[in-house]
Coordinates of C-alpha atoms in Angstrom, one line a residue:
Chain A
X30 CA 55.4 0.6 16.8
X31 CA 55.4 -1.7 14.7
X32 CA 51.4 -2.7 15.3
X33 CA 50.8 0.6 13.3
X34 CA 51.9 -0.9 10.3
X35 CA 50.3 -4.3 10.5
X36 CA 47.8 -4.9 7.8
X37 CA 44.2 -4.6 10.2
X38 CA 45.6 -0.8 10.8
X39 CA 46.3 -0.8 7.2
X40 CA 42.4 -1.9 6.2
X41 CA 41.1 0.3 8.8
X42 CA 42.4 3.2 7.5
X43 CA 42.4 3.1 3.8
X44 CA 39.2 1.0 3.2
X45 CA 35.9 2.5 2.4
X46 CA 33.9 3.2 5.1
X47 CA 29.9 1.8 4.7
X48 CA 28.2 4.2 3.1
X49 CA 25.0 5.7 4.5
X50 CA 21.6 5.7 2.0
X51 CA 21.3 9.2 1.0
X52 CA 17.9 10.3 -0.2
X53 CA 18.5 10.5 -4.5
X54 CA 17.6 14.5 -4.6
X55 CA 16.0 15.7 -8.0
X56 CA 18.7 17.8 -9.5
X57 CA 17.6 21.5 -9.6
X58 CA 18.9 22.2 -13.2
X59 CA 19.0 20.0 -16.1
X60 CA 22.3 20.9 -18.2
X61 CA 21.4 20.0 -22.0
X62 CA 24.3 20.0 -24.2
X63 CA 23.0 20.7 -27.5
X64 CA 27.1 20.1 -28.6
X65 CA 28.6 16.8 -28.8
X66 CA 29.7 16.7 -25.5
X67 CA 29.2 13.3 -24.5
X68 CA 30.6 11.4 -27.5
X69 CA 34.1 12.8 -26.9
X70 CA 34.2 11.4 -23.7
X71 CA 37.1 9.3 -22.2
X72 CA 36.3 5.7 -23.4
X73 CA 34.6 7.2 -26.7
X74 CA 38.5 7.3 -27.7
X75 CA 38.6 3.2 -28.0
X76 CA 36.3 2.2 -30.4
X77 CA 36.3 -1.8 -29.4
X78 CA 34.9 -3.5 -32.7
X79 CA 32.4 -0.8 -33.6
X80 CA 34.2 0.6 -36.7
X81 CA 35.3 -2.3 -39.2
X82 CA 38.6 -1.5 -41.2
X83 CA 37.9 -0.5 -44.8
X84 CA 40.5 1.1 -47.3
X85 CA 40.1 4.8 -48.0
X86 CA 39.2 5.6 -51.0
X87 CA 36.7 3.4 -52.5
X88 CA 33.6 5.0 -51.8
X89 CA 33.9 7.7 -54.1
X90 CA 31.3 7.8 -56.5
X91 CA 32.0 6.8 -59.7
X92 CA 31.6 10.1 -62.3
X93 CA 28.3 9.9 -64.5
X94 CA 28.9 9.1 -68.1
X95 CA 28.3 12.8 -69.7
X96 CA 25.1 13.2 -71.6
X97 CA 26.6 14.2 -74.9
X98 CA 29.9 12.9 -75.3
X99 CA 32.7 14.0 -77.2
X100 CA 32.6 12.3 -80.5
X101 CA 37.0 11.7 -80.2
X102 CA 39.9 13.8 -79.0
X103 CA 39.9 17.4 -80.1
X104 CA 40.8 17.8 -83.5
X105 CA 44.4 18.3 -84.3
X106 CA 45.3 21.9 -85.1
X107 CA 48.7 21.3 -87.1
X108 CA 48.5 20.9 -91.4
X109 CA 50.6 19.7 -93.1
X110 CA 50.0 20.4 -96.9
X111 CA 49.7 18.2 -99.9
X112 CA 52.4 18.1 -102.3
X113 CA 51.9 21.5 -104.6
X114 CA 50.7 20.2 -107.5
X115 CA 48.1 17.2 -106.1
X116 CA 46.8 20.8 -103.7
X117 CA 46.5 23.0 -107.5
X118 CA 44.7 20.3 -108.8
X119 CA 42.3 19.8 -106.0
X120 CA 41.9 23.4 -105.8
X121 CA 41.4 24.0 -109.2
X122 CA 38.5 21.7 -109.4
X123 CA 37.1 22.8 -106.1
X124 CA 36.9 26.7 -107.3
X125 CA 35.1 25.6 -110.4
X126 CA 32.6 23.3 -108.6
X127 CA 31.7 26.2 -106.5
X128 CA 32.0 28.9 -109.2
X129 CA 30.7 27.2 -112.0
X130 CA 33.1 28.4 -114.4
X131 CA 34.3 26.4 -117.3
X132 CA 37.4 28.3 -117.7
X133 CA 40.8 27.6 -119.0
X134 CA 43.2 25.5 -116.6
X135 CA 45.2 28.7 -115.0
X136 CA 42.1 30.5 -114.8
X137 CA 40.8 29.3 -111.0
X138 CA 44.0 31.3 -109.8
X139 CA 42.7 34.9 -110.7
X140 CA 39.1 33.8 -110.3
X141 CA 37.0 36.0 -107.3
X142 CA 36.4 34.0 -104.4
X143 CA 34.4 37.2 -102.7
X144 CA 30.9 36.4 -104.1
X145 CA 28.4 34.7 -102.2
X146 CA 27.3 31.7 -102.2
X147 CA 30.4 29.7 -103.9
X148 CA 32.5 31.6 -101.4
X149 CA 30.6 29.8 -98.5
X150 CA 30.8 26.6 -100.3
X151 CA 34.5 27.0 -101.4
X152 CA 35.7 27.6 -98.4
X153 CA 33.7 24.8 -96.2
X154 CA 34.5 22.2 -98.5
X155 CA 38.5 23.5 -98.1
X156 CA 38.0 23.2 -94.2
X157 CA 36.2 20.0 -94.6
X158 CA 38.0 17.9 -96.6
X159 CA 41.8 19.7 -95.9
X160 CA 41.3 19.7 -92.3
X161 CA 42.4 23.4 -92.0
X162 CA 40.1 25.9 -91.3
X163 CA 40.4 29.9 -92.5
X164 CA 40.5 32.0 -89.8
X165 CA 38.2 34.9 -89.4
X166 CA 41.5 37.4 -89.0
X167 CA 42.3 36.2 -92.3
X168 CA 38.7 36.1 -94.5
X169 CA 39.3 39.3 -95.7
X170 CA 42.1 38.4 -97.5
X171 CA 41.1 35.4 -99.8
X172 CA 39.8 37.9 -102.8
X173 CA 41.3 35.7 -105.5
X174 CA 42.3 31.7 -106.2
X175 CA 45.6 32.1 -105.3
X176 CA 45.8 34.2 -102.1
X177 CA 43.6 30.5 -101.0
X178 CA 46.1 28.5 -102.7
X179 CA 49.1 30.2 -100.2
X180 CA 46.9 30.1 -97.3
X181 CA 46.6 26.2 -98.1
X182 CA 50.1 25.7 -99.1
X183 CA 51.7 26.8 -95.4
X184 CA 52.1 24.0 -92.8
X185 CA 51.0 24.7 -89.4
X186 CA 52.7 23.3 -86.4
X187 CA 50.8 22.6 -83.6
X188 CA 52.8 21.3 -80.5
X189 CA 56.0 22.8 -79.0
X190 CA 59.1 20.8 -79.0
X191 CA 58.4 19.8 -75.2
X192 CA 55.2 17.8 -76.2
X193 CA 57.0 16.6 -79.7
X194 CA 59.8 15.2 -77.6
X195 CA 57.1 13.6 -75.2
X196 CA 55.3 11.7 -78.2
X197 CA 58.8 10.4 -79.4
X198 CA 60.4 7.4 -77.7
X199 CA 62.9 8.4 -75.7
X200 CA 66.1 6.6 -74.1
X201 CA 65.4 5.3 -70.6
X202 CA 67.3 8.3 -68.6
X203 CA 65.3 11.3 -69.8
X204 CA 61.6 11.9 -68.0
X205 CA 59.9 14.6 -68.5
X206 CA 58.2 16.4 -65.7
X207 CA 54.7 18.0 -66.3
X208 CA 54.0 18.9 -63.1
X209 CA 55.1 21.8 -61.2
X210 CA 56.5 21.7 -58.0
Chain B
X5 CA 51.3 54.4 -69.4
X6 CA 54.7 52.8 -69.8
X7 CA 54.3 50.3 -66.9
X8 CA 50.5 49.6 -67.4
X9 CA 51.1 49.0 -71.1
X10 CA 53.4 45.6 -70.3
X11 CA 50.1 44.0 -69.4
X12 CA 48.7 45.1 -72.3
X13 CA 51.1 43.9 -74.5
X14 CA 50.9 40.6 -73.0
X15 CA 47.4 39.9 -73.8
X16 CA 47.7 41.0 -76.8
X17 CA 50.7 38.4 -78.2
X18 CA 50.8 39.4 -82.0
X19 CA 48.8 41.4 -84.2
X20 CA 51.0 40.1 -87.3
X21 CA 48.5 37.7 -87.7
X22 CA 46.3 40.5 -88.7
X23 CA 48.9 41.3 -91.2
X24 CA 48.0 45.3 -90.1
X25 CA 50.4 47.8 -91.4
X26 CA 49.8 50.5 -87.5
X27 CA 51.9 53.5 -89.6
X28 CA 50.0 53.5 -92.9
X29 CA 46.3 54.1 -91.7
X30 CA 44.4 55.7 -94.1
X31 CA 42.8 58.2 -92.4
X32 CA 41.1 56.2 -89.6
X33 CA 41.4 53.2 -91.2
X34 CA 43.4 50.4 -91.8
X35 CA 44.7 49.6 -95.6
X36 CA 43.7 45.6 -95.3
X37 CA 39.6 47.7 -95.1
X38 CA 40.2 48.5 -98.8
X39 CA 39.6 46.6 -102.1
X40 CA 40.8 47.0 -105.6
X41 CA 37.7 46.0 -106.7
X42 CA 34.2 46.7 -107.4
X43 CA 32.3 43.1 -107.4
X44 CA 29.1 43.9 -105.3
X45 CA 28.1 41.6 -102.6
X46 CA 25.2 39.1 -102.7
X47 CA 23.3 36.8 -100.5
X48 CA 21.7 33.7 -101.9
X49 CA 20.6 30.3 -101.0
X50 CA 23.1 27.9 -99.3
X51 CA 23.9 24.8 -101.2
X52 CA 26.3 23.6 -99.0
X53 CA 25.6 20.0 -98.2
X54 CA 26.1 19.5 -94.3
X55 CA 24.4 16.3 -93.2
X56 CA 24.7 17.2 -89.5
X57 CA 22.4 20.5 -89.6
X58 CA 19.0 19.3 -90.5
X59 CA 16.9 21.2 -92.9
X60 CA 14.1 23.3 -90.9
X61 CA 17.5 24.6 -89.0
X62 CA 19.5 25.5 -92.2
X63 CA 16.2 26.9 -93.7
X64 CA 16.5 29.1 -90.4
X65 CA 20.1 30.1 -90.3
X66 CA 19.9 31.1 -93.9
X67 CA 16.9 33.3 -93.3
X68 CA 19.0 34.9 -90.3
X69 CA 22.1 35.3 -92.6
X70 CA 19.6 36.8 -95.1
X71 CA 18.5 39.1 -92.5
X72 CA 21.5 39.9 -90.2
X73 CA 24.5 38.5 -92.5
X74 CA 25.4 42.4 -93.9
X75 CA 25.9 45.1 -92.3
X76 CA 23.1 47.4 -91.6
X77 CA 25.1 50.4 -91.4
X78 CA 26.4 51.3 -95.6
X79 CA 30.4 51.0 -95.6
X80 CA 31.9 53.4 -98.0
X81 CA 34.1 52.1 -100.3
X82 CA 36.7 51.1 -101.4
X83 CA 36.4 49.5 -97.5
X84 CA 35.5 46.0 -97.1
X85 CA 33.8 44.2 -95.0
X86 CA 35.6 42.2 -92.0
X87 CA 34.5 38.3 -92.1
X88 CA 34.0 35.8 -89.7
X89 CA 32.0 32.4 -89.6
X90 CA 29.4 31.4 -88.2
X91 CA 28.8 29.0 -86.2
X92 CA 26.8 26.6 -83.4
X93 CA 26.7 24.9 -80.4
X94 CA 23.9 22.6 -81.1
X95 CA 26.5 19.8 -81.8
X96 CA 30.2 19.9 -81.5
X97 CA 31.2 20.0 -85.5
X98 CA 28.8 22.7 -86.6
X99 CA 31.4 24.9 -87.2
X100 CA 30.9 26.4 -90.7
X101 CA 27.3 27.2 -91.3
X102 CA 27.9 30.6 -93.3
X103 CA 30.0 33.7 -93.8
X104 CA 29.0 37.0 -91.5
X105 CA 29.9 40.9 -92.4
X106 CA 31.7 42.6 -89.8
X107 CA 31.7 46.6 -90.5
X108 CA 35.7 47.4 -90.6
X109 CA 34.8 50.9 -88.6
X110 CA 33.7 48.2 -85.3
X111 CA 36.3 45.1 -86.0
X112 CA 38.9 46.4 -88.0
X113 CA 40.0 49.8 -86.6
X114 CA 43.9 50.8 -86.2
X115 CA 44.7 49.6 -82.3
X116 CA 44.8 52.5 -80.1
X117 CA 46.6 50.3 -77.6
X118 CA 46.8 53.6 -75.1
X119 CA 43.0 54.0 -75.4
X120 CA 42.6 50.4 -74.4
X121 CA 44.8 51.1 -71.5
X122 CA 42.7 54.3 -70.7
X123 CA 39.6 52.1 -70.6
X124 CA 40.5 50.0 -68.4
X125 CA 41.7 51.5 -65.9
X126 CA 39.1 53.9 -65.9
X127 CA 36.1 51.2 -65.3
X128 CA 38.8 49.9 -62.4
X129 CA 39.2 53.1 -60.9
X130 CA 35.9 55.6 -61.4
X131 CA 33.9 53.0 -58.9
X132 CA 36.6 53.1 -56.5
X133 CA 35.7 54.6 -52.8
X134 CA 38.5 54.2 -50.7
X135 CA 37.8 54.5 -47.1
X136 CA 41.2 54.7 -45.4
X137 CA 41.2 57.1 -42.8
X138 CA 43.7 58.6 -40.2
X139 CA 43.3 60.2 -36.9
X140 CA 45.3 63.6 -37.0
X141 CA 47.0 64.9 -33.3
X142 CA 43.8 66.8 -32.9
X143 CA 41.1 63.4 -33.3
X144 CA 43.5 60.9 -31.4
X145 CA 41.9 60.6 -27.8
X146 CA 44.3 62.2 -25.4
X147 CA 47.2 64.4 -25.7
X148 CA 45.4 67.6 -24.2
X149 CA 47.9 68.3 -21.5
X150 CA 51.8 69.0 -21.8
X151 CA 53.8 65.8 -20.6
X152 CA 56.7 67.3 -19.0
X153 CA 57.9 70.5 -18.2
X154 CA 59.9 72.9 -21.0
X155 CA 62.8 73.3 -19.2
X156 CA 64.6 71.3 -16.3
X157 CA 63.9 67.6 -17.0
X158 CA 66.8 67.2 -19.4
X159 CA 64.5 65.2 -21.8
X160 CA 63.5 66.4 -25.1
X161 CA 60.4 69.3 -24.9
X162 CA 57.2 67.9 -25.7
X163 CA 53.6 69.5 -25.9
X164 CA 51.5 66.8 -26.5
X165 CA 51.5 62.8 -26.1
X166 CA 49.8 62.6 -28.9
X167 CA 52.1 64.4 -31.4
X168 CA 53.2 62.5 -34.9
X169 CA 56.9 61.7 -33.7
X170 CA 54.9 59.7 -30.5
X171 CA 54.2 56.5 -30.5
X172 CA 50.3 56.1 -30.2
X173 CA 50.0 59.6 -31.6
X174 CA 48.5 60.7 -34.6
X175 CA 49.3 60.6 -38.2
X176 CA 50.5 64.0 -39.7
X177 CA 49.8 63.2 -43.7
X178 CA 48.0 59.7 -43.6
X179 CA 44.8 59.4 -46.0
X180 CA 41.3 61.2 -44.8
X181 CA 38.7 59.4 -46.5
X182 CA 36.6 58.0 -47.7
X183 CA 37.9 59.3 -50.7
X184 CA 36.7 58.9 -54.1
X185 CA 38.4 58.1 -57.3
X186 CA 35.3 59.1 -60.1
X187 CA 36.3 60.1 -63.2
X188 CA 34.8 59.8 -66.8
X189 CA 36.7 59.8 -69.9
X190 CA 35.3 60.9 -72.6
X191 CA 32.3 58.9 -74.3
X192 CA 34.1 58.5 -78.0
X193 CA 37.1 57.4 -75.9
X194 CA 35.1 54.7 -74.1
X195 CA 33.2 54.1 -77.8
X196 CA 36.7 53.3 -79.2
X197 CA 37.7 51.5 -76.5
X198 CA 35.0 49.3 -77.3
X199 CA 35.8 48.8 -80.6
X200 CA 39.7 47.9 -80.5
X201 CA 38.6 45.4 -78.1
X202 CA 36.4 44.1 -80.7
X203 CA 39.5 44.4 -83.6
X204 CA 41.9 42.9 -81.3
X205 CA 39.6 39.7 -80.7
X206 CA 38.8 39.5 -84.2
X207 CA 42.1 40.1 -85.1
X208 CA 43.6 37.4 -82.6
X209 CA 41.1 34.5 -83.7
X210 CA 39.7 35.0 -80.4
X211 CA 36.3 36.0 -81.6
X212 CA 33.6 33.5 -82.8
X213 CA 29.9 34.3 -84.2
X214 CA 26.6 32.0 -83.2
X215 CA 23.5 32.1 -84.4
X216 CA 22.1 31.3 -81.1
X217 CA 22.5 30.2 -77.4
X218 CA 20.5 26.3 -78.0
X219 CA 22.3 23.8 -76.3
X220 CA 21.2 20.2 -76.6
X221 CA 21.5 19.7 -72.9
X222 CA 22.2 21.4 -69.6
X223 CA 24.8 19.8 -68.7
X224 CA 28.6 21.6 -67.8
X225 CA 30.6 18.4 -68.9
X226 CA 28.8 19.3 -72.4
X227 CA 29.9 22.9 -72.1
X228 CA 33.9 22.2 -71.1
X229 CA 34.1 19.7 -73.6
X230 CA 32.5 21.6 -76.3
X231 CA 35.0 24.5 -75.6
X232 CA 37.9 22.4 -75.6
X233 CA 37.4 20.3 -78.7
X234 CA 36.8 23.7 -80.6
X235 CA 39.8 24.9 -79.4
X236 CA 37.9 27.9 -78.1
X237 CA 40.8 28.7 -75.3
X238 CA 40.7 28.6 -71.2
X239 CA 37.7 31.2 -70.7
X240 CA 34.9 32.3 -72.6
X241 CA 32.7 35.1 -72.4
X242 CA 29.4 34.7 -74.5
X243 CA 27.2 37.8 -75.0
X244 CA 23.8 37.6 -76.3
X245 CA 21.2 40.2 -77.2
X246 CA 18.7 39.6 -74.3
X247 CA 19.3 39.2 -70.5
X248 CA 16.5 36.3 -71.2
X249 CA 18.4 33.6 -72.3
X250 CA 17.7 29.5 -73.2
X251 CA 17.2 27.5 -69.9
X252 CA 19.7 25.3 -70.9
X253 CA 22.9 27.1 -71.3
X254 CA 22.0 29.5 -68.5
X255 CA 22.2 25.9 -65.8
X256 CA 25.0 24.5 -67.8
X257 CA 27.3 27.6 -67.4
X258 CA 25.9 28.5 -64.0
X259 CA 28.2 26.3 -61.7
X260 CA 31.3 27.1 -64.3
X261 CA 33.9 30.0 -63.0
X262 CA 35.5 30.0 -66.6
X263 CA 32.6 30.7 -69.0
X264 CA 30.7 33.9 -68.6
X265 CA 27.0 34.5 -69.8
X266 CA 25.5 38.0 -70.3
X267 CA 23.5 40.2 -72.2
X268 CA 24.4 42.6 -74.7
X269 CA 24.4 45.9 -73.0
X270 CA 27.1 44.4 -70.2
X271 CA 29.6 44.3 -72.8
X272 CA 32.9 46.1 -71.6
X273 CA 36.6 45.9 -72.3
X274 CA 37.7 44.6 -69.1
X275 CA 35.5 41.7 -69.5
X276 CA 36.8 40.8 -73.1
X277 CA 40.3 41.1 -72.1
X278 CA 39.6 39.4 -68.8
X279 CA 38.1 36.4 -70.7
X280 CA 40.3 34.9 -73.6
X281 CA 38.0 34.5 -76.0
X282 CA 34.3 36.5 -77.1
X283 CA 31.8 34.8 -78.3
X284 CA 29.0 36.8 -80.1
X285 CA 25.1 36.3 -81.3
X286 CA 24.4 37.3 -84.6
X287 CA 22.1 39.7 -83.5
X288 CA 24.1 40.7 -81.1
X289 CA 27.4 42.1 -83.6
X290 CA 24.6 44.0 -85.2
X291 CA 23.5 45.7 -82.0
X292 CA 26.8 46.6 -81.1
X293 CA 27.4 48.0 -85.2
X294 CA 24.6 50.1 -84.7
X295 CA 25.1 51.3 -81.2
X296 CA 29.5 52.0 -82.1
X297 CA 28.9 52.9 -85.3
X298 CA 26.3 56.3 -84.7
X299 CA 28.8 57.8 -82.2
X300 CA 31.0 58.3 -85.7
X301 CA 28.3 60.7 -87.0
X302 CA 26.8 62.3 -84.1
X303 CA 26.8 65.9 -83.3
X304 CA 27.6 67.8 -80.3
X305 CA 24.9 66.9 -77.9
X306 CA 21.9 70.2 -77.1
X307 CA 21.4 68.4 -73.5
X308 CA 23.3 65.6 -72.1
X309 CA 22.9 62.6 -73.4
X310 CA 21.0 60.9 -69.9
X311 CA 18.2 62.9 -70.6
X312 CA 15.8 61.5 -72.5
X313 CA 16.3 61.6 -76.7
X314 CA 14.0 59.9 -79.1
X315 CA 16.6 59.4 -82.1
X316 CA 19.4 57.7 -80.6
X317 CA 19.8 53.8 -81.4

């Protein structure tokens, strides 16, 4: 009984038996895999030294310098207004420049600003050197010196009181959050 | 109207700017189209020194403002003239280069906001073909013989498997299409439409005047950055007289989603209050004075108006 379990029984049954030369047939079909069917095999999984570690991320390519840049930021939109007097004098002169007119010193204020060309002129220089631009919902309505003096003489405010705050500095416990979540 | 009109009224944020005064039109007009005076209006030579434009390019604008800088079309007075600059996109501070006309009857009419509305949805709605359809009890495959007896089962009497209360029958009242939603509102209502669009932009600062599509390069970064450092808002729909336009905007806007390019005679109101802000040719606010401004004085048409005329604009 115990002969059964000895170790030449043991090889005789579970070792390979000599194999006999077979005659290498040519296969009758040819199975092309136009997929990547071989490259996910088994071992494919364990890449042993073929790909090198690099950090993600710096192959991006670098963004191309545009070809005409921005000159600086976009221009602020908000005004504030010179003090009233300094803006009558520099209006004053301005009207006359583009007008012409050698008229008494309160005259600019009732003077026409609807006739072409020192209206073009008036009001580019304004924009240029005041930094505030009339806009074309309100063209209509500089007729005279003065309706140009109010335009001029209201402030404009440009950011919200979120973005004022963010310019500010501000105690260590407040953050604001610009990003929505 | 009521619930369509919230949208409205959120694109269109304040009119105060416009300082318009909606319950004292005159007529057809707005009071801020008048004047109390009786200077006449005059075109000369520019003077205005701008080192940035050179001076074979201001000799050109100033022709153009010669030539396209009125209106064509007389406006009776004691209207006046809506104004609006004009300006460039050759370089990213040509912003002033002269003072255009705008006709008040095109860019400064009272704001039908319920014709606006009308518009709209009509150019949503008169293309629609909606191709739902149902199978009735009669269409649904099946149902031809009676399930069960009328009397003697105990269960409810049935003629059909294939009757609405069934599951897998058919529907009773469901849509039978294709189905098609063409209408067409009137053509002065589509007309003024058009031309409250047009106020509202002008009105809103949301419309700007060029005197031509020339970009100095193709490139989009030129375009985005050119839009944001004038402040020109998040979309922009520019509209030029030809459907042939410079190679060089047509690549640079190509690839962008925000900025729109087409020809004069795609103009619509959808597209203006789709994009926030309209930006014009010269030639092409003229165009669209002519085109607006004739259907004020027309008659009654013999024939139909897609039949061929010879004396319409």
């Amino acid at each position: 009984m115990a002969a059964y379990m000895c170790r030449s029984f043991y090889l005789f049954t579970f070792q390979q038996r000599p194999r006999t030369c077979l005659l290498r047939a040519a296969p009758f079909a040819v199975y092309r895999t136009y997929s990547n069917a071989n490259a996910g095999g088994f071992w494919e999984k364990f890449s042993f030294g073929k790909h090198s570690k690099e950090p993600l991320g710096t192959q991006l390519p670098e963004p191309e310098p545009p070809v005409v840049p921005m000159p600086s930021s976009p221009p602020n939109l908000s005004y504030n207004p010179p003090e009233a007097a300094e803006l009558e004098a520099f209006l004053s002169s301005v009207v006359r420049d583009a007008y012409s007119t050698h008229t008494g010193p309160e005259d600019w204020r009732c003077q026409d600003v609807t006739s072409e060309p020192g209206r073009t002129r008036l009001l580019a220089r304004l924009a240029r050197e005041l930094g505030r631009t009339v806009p074309g919902s309100q063209l209509h309505e500089m007729r005279r010196g003065d309706d140009v003096r109010r335009f001029y003489s209201i402030p404009v405010r440009d950011k919200n009181r979120l973005e004022q705050m963010a310019t500010k500095d501000l105690p260590p416990n407040i953050k604001i959050n610009w990003d929505y979540e | 109207m009521a619930v369509g009109m919230q949208g409205m009224w959120r694109t269109i944020a304040s009119l105060g700017k416009a300082r318009t005064h909606w319950g004292l039109c005159f007529g057809r007009r707005l009071p801020s189209s008048q004047a109390s005076y009786s200077s006449l209006w005059q075109r000369g030579n520019l003077e205005i020194p701008r080192p940035i434009v050179s001076l074979d390019k201001m000799d050109e604008i100033e022709s153009m403002l010669l030539r396209l800088g009125t209106c064509e079309v007389p406006i009776s007075k004691p209207f006046v003239p809506r104004q609006a600059w004009l300006e460039s996109m050759r370089d990213y501070d040509e912003q002033h280069l002269g003072l255009v006309d705008l006709h008040p009857d095109v860019f400064g009419v009272p704001p039908r906001l319920d014709h606006l509305h009308q518009v709209v949805a009509w150019q949503r709605n008169y293309k629609r073909i909606s191709h739902a359809h149902t199978k009735t009890r009669a269409e649904v495959r099946g149902g031809g013989r009676k399930p069960r007896p009328q009397k003697g089962t105990g269960m409810s009497r049935q003629g059909s498997i294939r009757s609405p209360i069934w599951r897998g029958g058919g529907v009773s009242h469901g849509p039978r299409g294709p189905k098609s939603y063409y209408y067409m509102l009137p053509m002065k209502i589509r007309v003024l439409g058009l031309k409250v669009a047009l106020t509202i932009k002008h009105a809103q600062d949301d419309l700007h005047i060029i005197d031509s599509l020339d970009l100095p390069t193709a490139d989009p970064q030129y375009m985005t950055d050119f839009v944001r450092y004038r402040h020109w808002g998040d979309s922009v729909l520019i509209v030029d007289i030809n459907d042939q336009m410079p190679e060089n905007i047509v690549k640079a806007t190509e690839t962008l989603k925000t900025i729109g390019l087409i020809p004069a005679v795609a103009i619509n109101v959808y597209s203006m209050l789709k994009y926030q802000t309209l930006v014009l040719t010269l030639p092409t606010v003229r165009f669209l004075e002519k085109k607006l401004l004739w259907h004020d004085t027309r008659f009654t048409p013999l024939y139909p108006y897609h039949m061929p005329y010879r004396d319409i604009p």
